[in-house]
Short mmCIF file of C-alpha atoms and ligand atoms in Angstrom, two decimals:
data_model
loop_
_atom_site.label_atom_id
_atom_site.label_comp_id
_atom_site.label_asym_id
_atom_site.label_seq_id
_atom_site.Cartn_x
_atom_site.Cartn_y
_atom_site.Cartn_z
CA MET O 1 122.97 139.62 121.10
CA GLU O 2 122.80 136.29 119.32
CA SER O 3 120.64 136.11 116.14
CA LEU O 4 116.97 136.50 117.04
CA SER O 5 114.13 134.31 115.60
CA THR O 6 111.06 135.54 117.49
CA ILE O 7 111.56 139.22 118.15
CA ILE O 8 112.89 142.26 116.33
CA VAL O 9 114.97 144.85 118.19
CA GLU O 10 115.50 148.40 117.02
CA HIS O 11 117.18 151.49 118.50
CA ALA O 12 115.79 155.02 118.16
CA GLU O 13 116.83 158.23 119.97
CA ARG O 14 117.23 157.00 123.60
CA VAL O 15 114.42 154.48 122.97
CA GLY O 16 114.79 150.71 122.62
CA LEU O 17 112.01 149.08 120.58
CA ILE O 18 111.10 145.41 120.87
CA LYS O 19 108.67 143.85 118.37
CA LEU O 20 107.27 140.40 119.01
CA ASN O 21 107.69 138.52 115.75
CA ARG O 22 105.98 135.14 115.56
CA PRO O 23 103.14 136.09 113.23
CA GLU O 24 102.43 132.41 112.37
CA ALA O 25 101.31 131.90 116.01
CA TYR O 26 99.96 135.37 116.90
CA ASN O 27 103.19 136.11 118.79
CA ALA O 28 102.42 133.33 121.31
CA LEU O 29 104.89 133.09 124.20
CA SER O 30 107.04 130.17 123.27
CA ARG O 31 110.06 129.51 125.48
CA THR O 32 112.32 130.86 122.74
CA LEU O 33 110.32 134.13 122.46
CA ILE O 34 110.42 134.59 126.28
CA LYS O 35 114.17 133.94 126.32
CA GLU O 36 114.81 136.45 123.50
CA LEU O 37 112.43 139.00 125.03
CA LEU O 38 114.16 138.79 128.42
CA GLN O 39 117.58 139.07 126.81
CA ALA O 40 116.49 142.21 124.91
CA LEU O 41 115.07 143.82 128.05
CA LYS O 42 118.27 143.04 129.87
CA LEU O 43 120.36 144.49 127.13
CA PHE O 44 118.36 147.75 126.97
CA GLU O 45 118.37 147.93 130.77
CA SER O 46 122.17 147.90 130.84
CA ASP O 47 122.61 150.27 127.87
CA PRO O 48 123.02 153.88 129.10
CA SER O 49 122.08 155.27 125.70
CA ILE O 50 118.55 153.87 126.21
CA GLY O 51 116.09 155.65 128.54
CA VAL O 52 112.77 153.99 127.71
CA ILE O 53 111.77 150.66 126.25
CA VAL O 54 108.74 150.16 123.96
CA LEU O 55 107.25 146.70 123.55
CA THR O 56 104.84 145.92 120.70
CA GLY O 57 103.55 143.09 118.67
CA GLY O 58 104.61 144.03 115.13
CA ASP O 59 102.33 145.04 112.38
CA LYS O 60 100.77 141.69 111.30
CA LYS O 61 99.14 139.71 114.17
CA GLY O 62 98.33 141.98 117.03
CA PHE O 63 100.18 141.96 120.34
CA CYS O 64 100.21 138.43 121.74
CA ALA O 65 97.89 135.44 121.98
CA GLY O 66 99.33 134.24 125.30
CA ALA O 67 101.24 131.16 126.23
CA ASP O 68 102.12 128.89 123.35
CA ILE O 69 99.21 126.46 123.54
CA LYS O 70 101.06 123.73 121.61
CA GLU O 71 104.05 123.93 123.96
CA GLN O 72 101.89 124.05 127.02
CA SER O 73 99.74 121.10 125.95
CA GLU O 74 102.81 118.87 126.20
CA LEU O 75 103.55 119.78 129.77
CA SER O 76 102.47 117.70 132.77
CA PHE O 77 101.82 119.27 136.20
CA VAL O 78 105.08 117.92 137.54
CA ASN O 79 107.12 119.28 134.62
CA ALA O 80 105.45 122.71 134.77
CA TYR O 81 105.89 122.83 138.51
CA ASN O 82 109.55 121.73 138.53
CA GLN O 83 110.53 123.99 135.70
CA ASP O 84 108.64 126.95 137.14
CA TYR O 85 107.04 127.16 133.66
CA LEU O 86 107.04 130.77 132.38
CA LYS O 87 107.78 132.19 135.84
CA ASP O 88 110.92 133.96 134.64
CA LEU O 89 108.72 136.34 132.58
CA ASN O 90 107.42 138.26 135.60
CA ASP O 91 110.83 138.08 137.32
CA GLY O 92 112.48 139.55 134.20
CA PHE O 93 110.11 142.54 134.06
CA PHE O 94 110.54 143.19 137.81
CA ALA O 95 114.26 143.62 137.18
CA ILE O 96 113.85 146.49 134.75
CA HIS O 97 114.22 149.96 136.22
CA LYS O 98 113.60 151.82 132.94
CA PRO O 99 109.99 152.70 131.94
CA ILE O 100 108.38 150.20 129.56
CA ILE O 101 105.59 151.34 127.27
CA GLY O 102 103.44 148.56 125.88
CA VAL O 103 101.78 149.17 122.51
CA VAL O 104 98.80 146.76 121.98
CA ASN O 105 97.99 146.77 118.33
CA GLY O 106 95.42 143.99 118.10
CA ILE O 107 94.71 141.02 120.33
CA ALA O 108 96.20 140.71 123.81
CA LEU O 109 94.87 137.42 125.17
CA GLY O 110 95.80 135.34 128.26
CA GLY O 111 99.56 135.68 128.80
CA GLY O 112 99.44 138.46 126.12
CA CYS O 113 97.14 140.56 128.30
CA GLU O 114 99.37 139.70 131.26
CA LEU O 115 102.47 140.65 129.29
CA ALA O 116 100.76 144.02 128.47
CA MET O 117 100.05 144.56 132.13
CA MET O 118 103.76 144.01 133.00
CA CYS O 119 104.45 147.18 131.10
CA ASP O 120 104.34 150.57 132.86
CA ILE O 121 102.13 152.46 130.40
CA LEU O 122 99.83 151.00 127.82
CA TYR O 123 98.78 152.46 124.51
CA ALA O 124 96.25 150.56 122.35
CA SER O 125 95.05 150.71 118.79
CA GLU O 126 91.34 151.16 118.25
CA THR O 127 91.31 147.50 117.02
CA ALA O 128 92.91 146.16 120.20
CA LYS O 129 91.13 143.55 122.34
CA PHE O 130 92.06 142.39 125.79
CA GLY O 131 90.99 139.13 127.31
CA GLN O 132 91.82 136.30 129.74
CA PRO O 133 90.43 133.29 127.92
CA GLU O 134 92.22 130.64 130.06
CA ILE O 135 88.86 129.52 131.50
CA THR O 136 87.96 128.26 128.00
CA LEU O 137 91.09 126.07 128.00
CA GLY O 138 90.42 124.56 131.44
CA THR O 139 93.00 126.66 133.29
CA ILE O 140 93.36 130.10 135.00
CA PRO O 141 95.57 133.09 134.28
CA GLY O 142 99.09 132.22 135.46
CA ALA O 143 101.29 135.31 134.75
CA GLY O 144 99.54 137.94 136.82
CA GLY O 145 96.03 138.11 135.35
CA THR O 146 94.23 137.43 138.60
CA GLN O 147 96.45 139.91 140.45
CA ARG O 148 97.08 142.78 138.07
CA LEU O 149 93.71 142.96 136.31
CA ILE O 150 91.82 143.55 139.62
CA ARG O 151 94.27 146.37 140.45
CA ALA O 152 93.86 147.86 136.95
CA ILE O 153 90.10 147.67 136.41
CA GLY O 154 88.54 146.60 139.74
CA LYS O 155 87.06 143.37 141.01
CA SER O 156 83.74 143.10 139.14
CA LYS O 157 85.22 143.85 135.67
CA ALA O 158 88.26 141.66 136.33
CA MET O 159 86.13 138.80 137.64
CA HIS O 160 83.82 139.17 134.60
CA MET O 161 86.73 138.91 132.14
CA ILE O 162 88.37 136.00 133.94
CA LEU O 163 85.20 133.95 134.62
CA THR O 164 83.58 134.42 131.19
CA GLY O 165 86.78 134.50 129.09
CA GLU O 166 85.20 137.39 127.12
CA THR O 167 87.32 140.19 125.64
CA ILE O 168 87.02 143.92 126.16
CA SER O 169 87.59 146.50 123.41
CA ALA O 170 90.32 149.17 123.49
CA LYS O 171 87.70 151.78 124.36
CA GLN O 172 86.46 149.75 127.27
CA ALA O 173 90.01 149.08 128.40
CA GLU O 174 90.67 152.86 128.35
CA ALA O 175 87.42 153.68 130.18
CA ALA O 176 88.32 151.05 132.82
CA GLY O 177 91.83 152.46 133.34
CA LEU O 178 93.85 149.60 131.86
CA VAL O 179 95.06 151.67 128.90
CA ALA O 180 96.39 155.27 128.92
CA LYS O 181 95.54 156.16 125.30
CA VAL O 182 93.68 154.64 122.30
CA LEU O 183 94.72 155.64 118.82
CA PRO O 184 94.15 154.61 115.17
CA ALA O 185 96.18 151.53 114.31
CA GLU O 186 98.48 153.33 111.93
CA GLN O 187 99.33 156.04 114.52
CA VAL O 188 99.58 154.14 117.79
CA LEU O 189 103.28 153.08 117.56
CA VAL O 190 104.35 156.46 116.17
CA VAL O 191 102.64 158.31 119.02
CA ALA O 192 103.98 155.86 121.59
CA MET O 193 107.51 156.36 120.29
CA GLU O 194 107.03 160.19 120.54
CA THR O 195 105.93 159.70 124.20
CA ALA O 196 108.89 157.29 124.78
CA THR O 197 111.30 159.92 123.37
CA LYS O 198 109.80 162.58 125.56
CA ILE O 199 110.04 160.44 128.71
CA ALA O 200 113.61 159.28 127.79
CA SER O 201 114.65 162.95 127.55
CA PHE O 202 114.36 163.22 131.31
CA SER O 203 116.94 162.20 133.91
CA ALA O 204 117.30 158.41 133.92
CA PRO O 205 117.85 157.90 137.68
CA VAL O 206 114.86 160.14 138.35
CA LEU O 207 112.70 158.17 135.98
CA ALA O 208 113.74 154.93 137.71
CA MET O 209 112.86 156.42 141.15
CA ALA O 210 109.49 157.62 139.89
CA LYS O 211 108.74 154.13 138.43
CA GLU O 212 109.78 152.42 141.63
CA ALA O 213 107.73 154.74 143.87
CA VAL O 214 104.56 154.22 141.73
CA ASN O 215 105.03 150.44 141.66
CA GLU O 216 105.51 150.34 145.44
CA ALA O 217 102.09 151.81 145.89
CA GLU O 218 100.74 148.34 145.06
CA GLU O 219 102.90 146.78 147.68
CA LEU O 220 102.77 149.23 150.61
CA GLY O 221 99.94 150.71 152.64
CA LEU O 222 99.38 154.49 152.26
CA LYS O 223 101.45 155.48 155.34
CA ASN O 224 104.45 153.34 154.34
CA GLY O 225 104.02 154.32 150.69
CA LEU O 226 104.06 158.00 151.48
CA HIS O 227 107.18 157.48 153.67
CA PHE O 228 108.95 155.56 150.87
CA GLU O 229 107.99 158.25 148.32
CA SER O 230 109.35 161.07 150.55
CA ARG O 231 112.58 159.18 151.09
CA LEU O 232 113.12 158.73 147.33
CA TYR O 233 112.13 162.35 146.83
CA HIS O 234 114.84 163.40 149.33
CA ALA O 235 117.31 161.09 147.58
CA THR O 236 116.86 163.01 144.34
CA PHE O 237 118.36 166.03 146.05
CA GLY O 238 121.75 164.22 145.90
CA LEU O 239 121.65 163.95 142.11
CA GLU O 240 123.55 166.21 139.75
CA ASP O 241 120.39 166.22 137.68
CA HIS O 242 118.36 167.67 140.54
CA ALA O 243 120.77 170.70 140.88
CA GLU O 244 120.74 171.04 137.09
CA GLY O 245 116.88 170.94 136.83
CA PHE O 246 116.47 173.53 139.56
CA GLN O 247 119.27 175.80 138.21
CA ALA O 248 117.77 175.59 134.65
CA PHE O 249 114.38 176.56 135.92
CA LEU O 250 115.72 179.51 137.97
CA ALA O 251 118.07 180.82 135.24
CA LYS O 252 117.07 184.17 133.60
CA PRO O 253 116.03 183.48 130.99
CA LYS O 254 114.77 180.01 131.89
CA ARG O 255 116.70 177.34 129.96
CA ALA O 256 116.37 173.63 129.12
CA ALA O 257 118.02 171.30 131.57
CA GLN O 258 121.00 169.28 130.34
CA TRP O 259 120.69 165.96 132.08
CA ALA O 260 123.86 164.07 133.04
CA HIS O 261 121.84 161.00 134.11
CA LYS O 262 123.52 160.95 137.50
N1 DAK P 1 99.67 129.42 121.04
C1 DAK P 1 100.08 128.72 119.92
N2 DAK P 1 99.56 128.93 118.68
C2 DAK P 1 98.59 129.84 118.60
C3 DAK P 1 98.04 130.54 119.71
C4 DAK P 1 98.69 130.34 120.99
N3 DAK P 1 98.29 131.00 122.11
N4 DAK P 1 97.14 131.40 119.28
C5 DAK P 1 97.00 131.20 117.92
N5 DAK P 1 97.87 130.29 117.52
C6 DAK P 1 98.09 129.80 116.16
C7 DAK P 1 96.97 128.77 115.79
O1 DAK P 1 97.15 127.53 116.31
C8 DAK P 1 97.08 128.85 114.28
O2 DAK P 1 98.13 128.05 113.89
P1 DAK P 1 98.03 127.11 112.57
O3 DAK P 1 96.83 126.23 112.85
O4 DAK P 1 97.91 128.07 111.47
O5 DAK P 1 99.35 126.36 112.56
C9 DAK P 1 97.46 130.32 114.02
O6 DAK P 1 97.97 130.82 115.21
C10 DAK P 1 96.31 131.19 113.65
O7 DAK P 1 95.30 131.01 114.58
P2 DAK P 1 93.74 130.84 114.29
O8 DAK P 1 93.56 130.03 113.04
O9 DAK P 1 93.07 130.46 115.54
O10 DAK P 1 93.44 132.40 113.89
P3 DAK P 1 92.10 133.23 114.16
O11 DAK P 1 92.39 134.51 113.49
O12 DAK P 1 90.85 132.47 113.84
O13 DAK P 1 92.06 133.46 115.76
C11 DAK P 1 93.02 134.02 117.90
C12 DAK P 1 93.14 134.17 116.38
C13 DAK P 1 94.27 134.70 118.54
C14 DAK P 1 91.81 134.81 118.42
C15 DAK P 1 92.85 132.50 118.25
O14 DAK P 1 93.95 131.78 117.64
C16 DAK P 1 92.98 132.29 119.77
O15 DAK P 1 91.98 132.37 120.48
N6 DAK P 1 94.13 131.87 120.27
C17 DAK P 1 94.28 131.40 121.66
C18 DAK P 1 94.22 132.47 122.62
C19 DAK P 1 94.27 131.99 124.03
O16 DAK P 1 93.43 131.19 124.50
N7 DAK P 1 95.23 132.35 124.80
C20 DAK P 1 95.47 131.97 126.17
C21 DAK P 1 96.49 130.84 126.20
S1 DAK P 1 96.87 130.30 127.86
C22 DAK P 1 102.41 131.72 133.17
C23 DAK P 1 102.65 132.56 132.18
C24 DAK P 1 101.75 132.75 131.15
C25 DAK P 1 100.62 131.91 131.10
C26 DAK P 1 100.45 131.02 132.06
C27 DAK P 1 101.32 130.88 133.08
N8 DAK P 1 103.33 131.53 134.25
C28 DAK P 1 104.16 132.67 134.60
C29 DAK P 1 103.30 130.44 135.11
C30 DAK P 1 99.72 132.15 129.99
C31 DAK P 1 98.69 131.30 129.62
C32 DAK P 1 97.92 131.55 128.43
O17 DAK P 1 98.11 132.57 127.84
#
């Protein structure tokens, strides 16, 4: 990967870590940051030594303050429309089969809250705050806020956040179902990395199928969703890892499965 100016990329045991790194602008989503973030995601997606991706905001300025307001202020409607301004962000996340854990360690506002919701699992620090303040700027959420927030926390709470621009705390986000776990700021990334390592220790194709099946629940009705799930479930029977997982369980004594990731 070319030299990076807005993110930091690290490798741990089967885990790829991406830290947003524009502390001078609260990690706002400049075009460069989005380009580098999507490159890093693509790289980890294609790297067989990586099973799970962790996305966080670094230690200094929280997770992300949304679209870069300075950049956006210079865009006319026609330019934004013709360039599909920021649209590649959602498309980039849709292309990732590996699980992505988002670690929100401070503010996640506007596109930052939307970026968090593009992840598959969210951990938050006790100091985290989530909000869609676009209404205060004379615009509306544009990267999934109106669509994902309602699915995550229900209509009344989503409407309240979007129409008032007010933030919710990490504890409120956890109670509402937006966040899986809230931890002290100094522990949240460490625990998320432990979880990522645990998830990454399972069979990669099975993880991808599980992620796809869960995500399809938002697209399909129950009957079609159950059908899709059962077909993927049957498909796992064709994997070497399926045979290995069952043999390891049935062995006397029971042993740990050795995944071949195929
Ligand atoms: N963009 C650019 N710079 C930002 C920024 C942002 N979003 N947020 C903060 N900064 C910069 C500030 O301008 C300031 O820069 P200097 O003046 O020092 O040069 C520096 O960060 C420190 O900010 P503050 O002085 O304001 O620091 P405070 O601690 O007082 O406040 C804050 C921190 C994060 C609470 C505050 O800065 C804030 O409210 N920021 C704006 C948050 C916000 O309104 N975000 C929503 C932006 S609209 C789409 C995809 C995405 C989107 C839309 C469409 N498509 C797919 C189509 C997303 C839209 C949005 O996110």
